[in-house]
Amino acid sequence: MRQIPVDTTNATVMVAKAPQPKVKDRRTGEIALDKDGVTLMTVEVMFSTPDEVEILKLTVPAPGVSEDLAMGTPVALTGLVASAWENEFNGQKRHGIAFRAVAVTSVAAAGSASKAA
């Protein structure tokens, strides 16, 4: 499936909901893993450009999620891509866009670390 890179240079991005493990199967509570066996996380962010604001639900490998990402934390998104998806469930076709990032890191932590140096 084609992945389309998302340009974040003119966007302001903040955590909308704290990271949580991505659930693969809601009935069993099974946590999603990537092909290498790494736990996947779901991070919801407010993605704001000069023209619009959206809440995006991102899938990120657990090692790429910086600690202490609370609601409102400004973040940087590394390797953000969008992929179209489609499936059929109970006879109904569904489709959408999935977002995946290599990392979600706190801009506030990076800023305070450079000030302390």
PDB file of C-alpha atoms in Angstrom:
ATOM      1  CA  MET A   1       0.000   0.000   0.000  1.00  0.00           C
ATOM      2  CA  ARG A   2       1.307   3.431  -0.901  1.00  0.00           C
ATOM      3  CA  GLN A   3       2.441   5.687   1.909  1.00  0.00           C
ATOM      4  CA  ILE A   4       2.265   9.429   1.366  1.00  0.00           C
ATOM      5  CA  PRO A   5       4.667  11.640   3.376  1.00  0.00           C
ATOM      6  CA  VAL A   6       2.925  14.396   5.359  1.00  0.00           C
ATOM      7  CA  ASP A   7       4.610  17.814   5.471  1.00  0.00           C
ATOM      8  CA  THR A   8       4.599  19.154   9.042  1.00  0.00           C
ATOM      9  CA  THR A   9       6.785  22.242   8.496  1.00  0.00           C
ATOM     10  CA  ASN A  10       3.913  24.773   8.714  1.00  0.00           C
ATOM     11  CA  ALA A  11       1.891  22.883  11.317  1.00  0.00           C
ATOM     12  CA  THR A  12       1.552  23.322  15.042  1.00  0.00           C
ATOM     13  CA  VAL A  13       1.130  19.926  16.688  1.00  0.00           C
ATOM     14  CA  MET A  14       0.036  19.239  20.276  1.00  0.00           C
ATOM     15  CA  VAL A  15      -0.999  16.098  22.123  1.00  0.00           C
ATOM     16  CA  ALA A  16      -4.796  15.803  22.245  1.00  0.00           C
ATOM     17  CA  LYS A  17      -4.871  12.531  24.210  1.00  0.00           C
ATOM     18  CA  ALA A  18      -2.077  10.774  26.096  1.00  0.00           C
ATOM     19  CA  PRO A  19      -0.455   7.793  24.329  1.00  0.00           C
ATOM     20  CA  GLN A  20      -2.048   4.391  24.846  1.00  0.00           C
ATOM     21  CA  PRO A  21      -1.131   0.905  23.616  1.00  0.00           C
ATOM     22  CA  LYS A  22      -2.869   0.195  20.309  1.00  0.00           C
ATOM     23  CA  VAL A  23      -5.458  -2.564  20.694  1.00  0.00           C
ATOM     24  CA  LYS A  24      -5.472  -5.114  17.872  1.00  0.00           C
ATOM     25  CA  ASP A  25      -8.587  -6.992  19.021  1.00  0.00           C
ATOM     26  CA  ARG A  26     -11.122  -5.231  21.267  1.00  0.00           C
ATOM     27  CA  ARG A  27     -12.784  -8.507  22.255  1.00  0.00           C
ATOM     28  CA  THR A  28      -9.593 -10.043  23.646  1.00  0.00           C
ATOM     29  CA  GLY A  29      -7.683  -6.875  24.519  1.00  0.00           C
ATOM     30  CA  GLU A  30      -4.722  -8.072  22.425  1.00  0.00           C
ATOM     31  CA  ILE A  31      -2.142  -5.304  21.946  1.00  0.00           C
ATOM     32  CA  ALA A  32      -0.920  -4.588  18.399  1.00  0.00           C
ATOM     33  CA  LEU A  33       2.703  -5.299  17.501  1.00  0.00           C
ATOM     34  CA  ASP A  34       4.648  -4.343  14.399  1.00  0.00           C
ATOM     35  CA  LYS A  35       6.417  -6.897  12.173  1.00  0.00           C
ATOM     36  CA  ASP A  36       9.450  -6.827  14.503  1.00  0.00           C
ATOM     37  CA  GLY A  37       7.380  -7.538  17.630  1.00  0.00           C
ATOM     38  CA  VAL A  38       7.535  -3.951  18.927  1.00  0.00           C
ATOM     39  CA  THR A  39       4.457  -2.682  20.775  1.00  0.00           C
ATOM     40  CA  LEU A  40       2.494  -0.071  18.835  1.00  0.00           C
ATOM     41  CA  MET A  41       1.033   2.987  20.532  1.00  0.00           C
ATOM     42  CA  THR A  42      -1.847   5.268  19.564  1.00  0.00           C
ATOM     43  CA  VAL A  43      -1.256   8.990  20.016  1.00  0.00           C
ATOM     44  CA  GLU A  44      -3.960  11.521  19.211  1.00  0.00           C
ATOM     45  CA  VAL A  45      -2.647  14.941  18.208  1.00  0.00           C
ATOM     46  CA  MET A  46      -4.135  18.297  17.275  1.00  0.00           C
ATOM     47  CA  PHE A  47      -2.640  19.116  13.866  1.00  0.00           C
ATOM     48  CA  SER A  48      -3.108  22.811  13.170  1.00  0.00           C
ATOM     49  CA  THR A  49      -2.212  24.621   9.947  1.00  0.00           C
ATOM     50  CA  PRO A  50      -3.060  28.227   9.041  1.00  0.00           C
ATOM     51  CA  ASP A  51      -6.171  26.936   7.215  1.00  0.00           C
ATOM     52  CA  GLU A  52      -7.574  24.224   9.484  1.00  0.00           C
ATOM     53  CA  VAL A  53      -7.298  22.134  12.628  1.00  0.00           C
ATOM     54  CA  GLU A  54      -7.749  18.364  12.773  1.00  0.00           C
ATOM     55  CA  ILE A  55      -7.375  15.644  15.367  1.00  0.00           C
ATOM     56  CA  LEU A  56      -5.202  12.873  13.971  1.00  0.00           C
ATOM     57  CA  LYS A  57      -4.875   9.419  15.494  1.00  0.00           C
ATOM     58  CA  LEU A  58      -1.301   8.241  14.921  1.00  0.00           C
ATOM     59  CA  THR A  59       0.218   4.789  15.223  1.00  0.00           C
ATOM     60  CA  VAL A  60       3.769   4.984  16.594  1.00  0.00           C
ATOM     61  CA  PRO A  61       6.193   2.257  17.772  1.00  0.00           C
ATOM     62  CA  ALA A  62       6.518   2.479  21.575  1.00  0.00           C
ATOM     63  CA  PRO A  63      10.260   3.382  21.519  1.00  0.00           C
ATOM     64  CA  GLY A  64       9.373   6.426  19.347  1.00  0.00           C
ATOM     65  CA  VAL A  65       7.016   7.932  21.922  1.00  0.00           C
ATOM     66  CA  SER A  66       8.752  10.283  24.318  1.00  0.00           C
ATOM     67  CA  GLU A  67       7.823  10.080  27.988  1.00  0.00           C
ATOM     68  CA  ASP A  68       5.412  12.458  29.705  1.00  0.00           C
ATOM     69  CA  LEU A  69       3.270  13.296  26.677  1.00  0.00           C
ATOM     70  CA  ALA A  70       0.259  14.864  28.368  1.00  0.00           C
ATOM     71  CA  MET A  71      -2.634  16.712  26.749  1.00  0.00           C
ATOM     72  CA  GLY A  72      -1.450  20.057  25.377  1.00  0.00           C
ATOM     73  CA  THR A  73       2.232  19.106  25.085  1.00  0.00           C
ATOM     74  CA  PRO A  74       3.731  20.585  21.882  1.00  0.00           C
ATOM     75  CA  VAL A  75       5.329  17.784  19.854  1.00  0.00           C
ATOM     76  CA  ALA A  76       7.362  17.129  16.726  1.00  0.00           C
ATOM     77  CA  LEU A  77       6.361  14.311  14.396  1.00  0.00           C
ATOM     78  CA  THR A  78       9.136  12.349  12.713  1.00  0.00           C
ATOM     79  CA  GLY A  79       8.432  10.358   9.556  1.00  0.00           C
ATOM     80  CA  LEU A  80       4.693  11.049   9.421  1.00  0.00           C
ATOM     81  CA  VAL A  81       2.977   9.220   6.548  1.00  0.00           C
ATOM     82  CA  ALA A  82      -0.636   8.728   5.503  1.00  0.00           C
ATOM     83  CA  SER A  83      -2.048   5.528   3.975  1.00  0.00           C
ATOM     84  CA  ALA A  84      -5.503   4.914   2.558  1.00  0.00           C
ATOM     85  CA  TRP A  85      -7.285   1.808   3.855  1.00  0.00           C
ATOM     86  CA  GLU A  86     -10.480  -0.075   3.071  1.00  0.00           C
ATOM     87  CA  ASN A  87     -12.144  -3.128   4.573  1.00  0.00           C
ATOM     88  CA  GLU A  88     -15.473  -4.863   4.802  1.00  0.00           C
ATOM     89  CA  PHE A  89     -17.122  -5.656   8.133  1.00  0.00           C
ATOM     90  CA  ASN A  90     -20.565  -7.269   8.431  1.00  0.00           C
ATOM     91  CA  GLY A  91     -21.244  -6.556   4.773  1.00  0.00           C
ATOM     92  CA  GLN A  92     -20.426  -2.861   5.032  1.00  0.00           C
ATOM     93  CA  LYS A  93     -17.435  -1.325   3.287  1.00  0.00           C
ATOM     94  CA  ARG A  94     -15.423   1.123   5.338  1.00  0.00           C
ATOM     95  CA  HIS A  95     -12.511   3.288   4.305  1.00  0.00           C
ATOM     96  CA  GLY A  96     -10.303   6.022   5.667  1.00  0.00           C
ATOM     97  CA  ILE A  97      -6.783   7.315   6.076  1.00  0.00           C
ATOM     98  CA  ALA A  98      -4.354   5.859   8.598  1.00  0.00           C
ATOM     99  CA  PHE A  99      -1.479   7.957   9.960  1.00  0.00           C
ATOM    100  CA  ARG A 100       1.794   6.488  11.153  1.00  0.00           C
ATOM    101  CA  ALA A 101       4.896   8.192  12.542  1.00  0.00           C
ATOM    102  CA  VAL A 102       8.353   6.944  13.425  1.00  0.00           C
ATOM    103  CA  ALA A 103       8.408   9.159  16.527  1.00  0.00           C
ATOM    104  CA  VAL A 104       6.402  11.696  18.523  1.00  0.00           C
ATOM    105  CA  THR A 105       8.713  13.793  20.680  1.00  0.00           C
ATOM    106  CA  SER A 106       8.042  16.606  23.105  1.00  0.00           C
ATOM    107  CA  VAL A 107       9.204  19.993  21.811  1.00  0.00           C
ATOM    108  CA  ALA A 108       8.934  21.400  25.349  1.00  0.00           C
ATOM    109  CA  ALA A 109      11.442  18.857  26.707  1.00  0.00           C
ATOM    110  CA  ALA A 110      13.884  19.568  23.866  1.00  0.00           C
ATOM    111  CA  GLY A 111      13.533  23.313  24.411  1.00  0.00           C
ATOM    112  CA  SER A 112      14.121  23.137  28.176  1.00  0.00           C
ATOM    113  CA  ALA A 113      17.098  20.793  27.710  1.00  0.00           C
ATOM    114  CA  SER A 114      18.808  23.224  25.326  1.00  0.00           C
ATOM    115  CA  LYS A 115      18.156  26.140  27.709  1.00  0.00           C
ATOM    116  CA  ALA A 116      19.732  24.206  30.579  1.00  0.00           C
ATOM    117  CA  ALA A 117      22.930  23.585  28.580  1.00  0.00           C
TER     118      ALA A 117
END
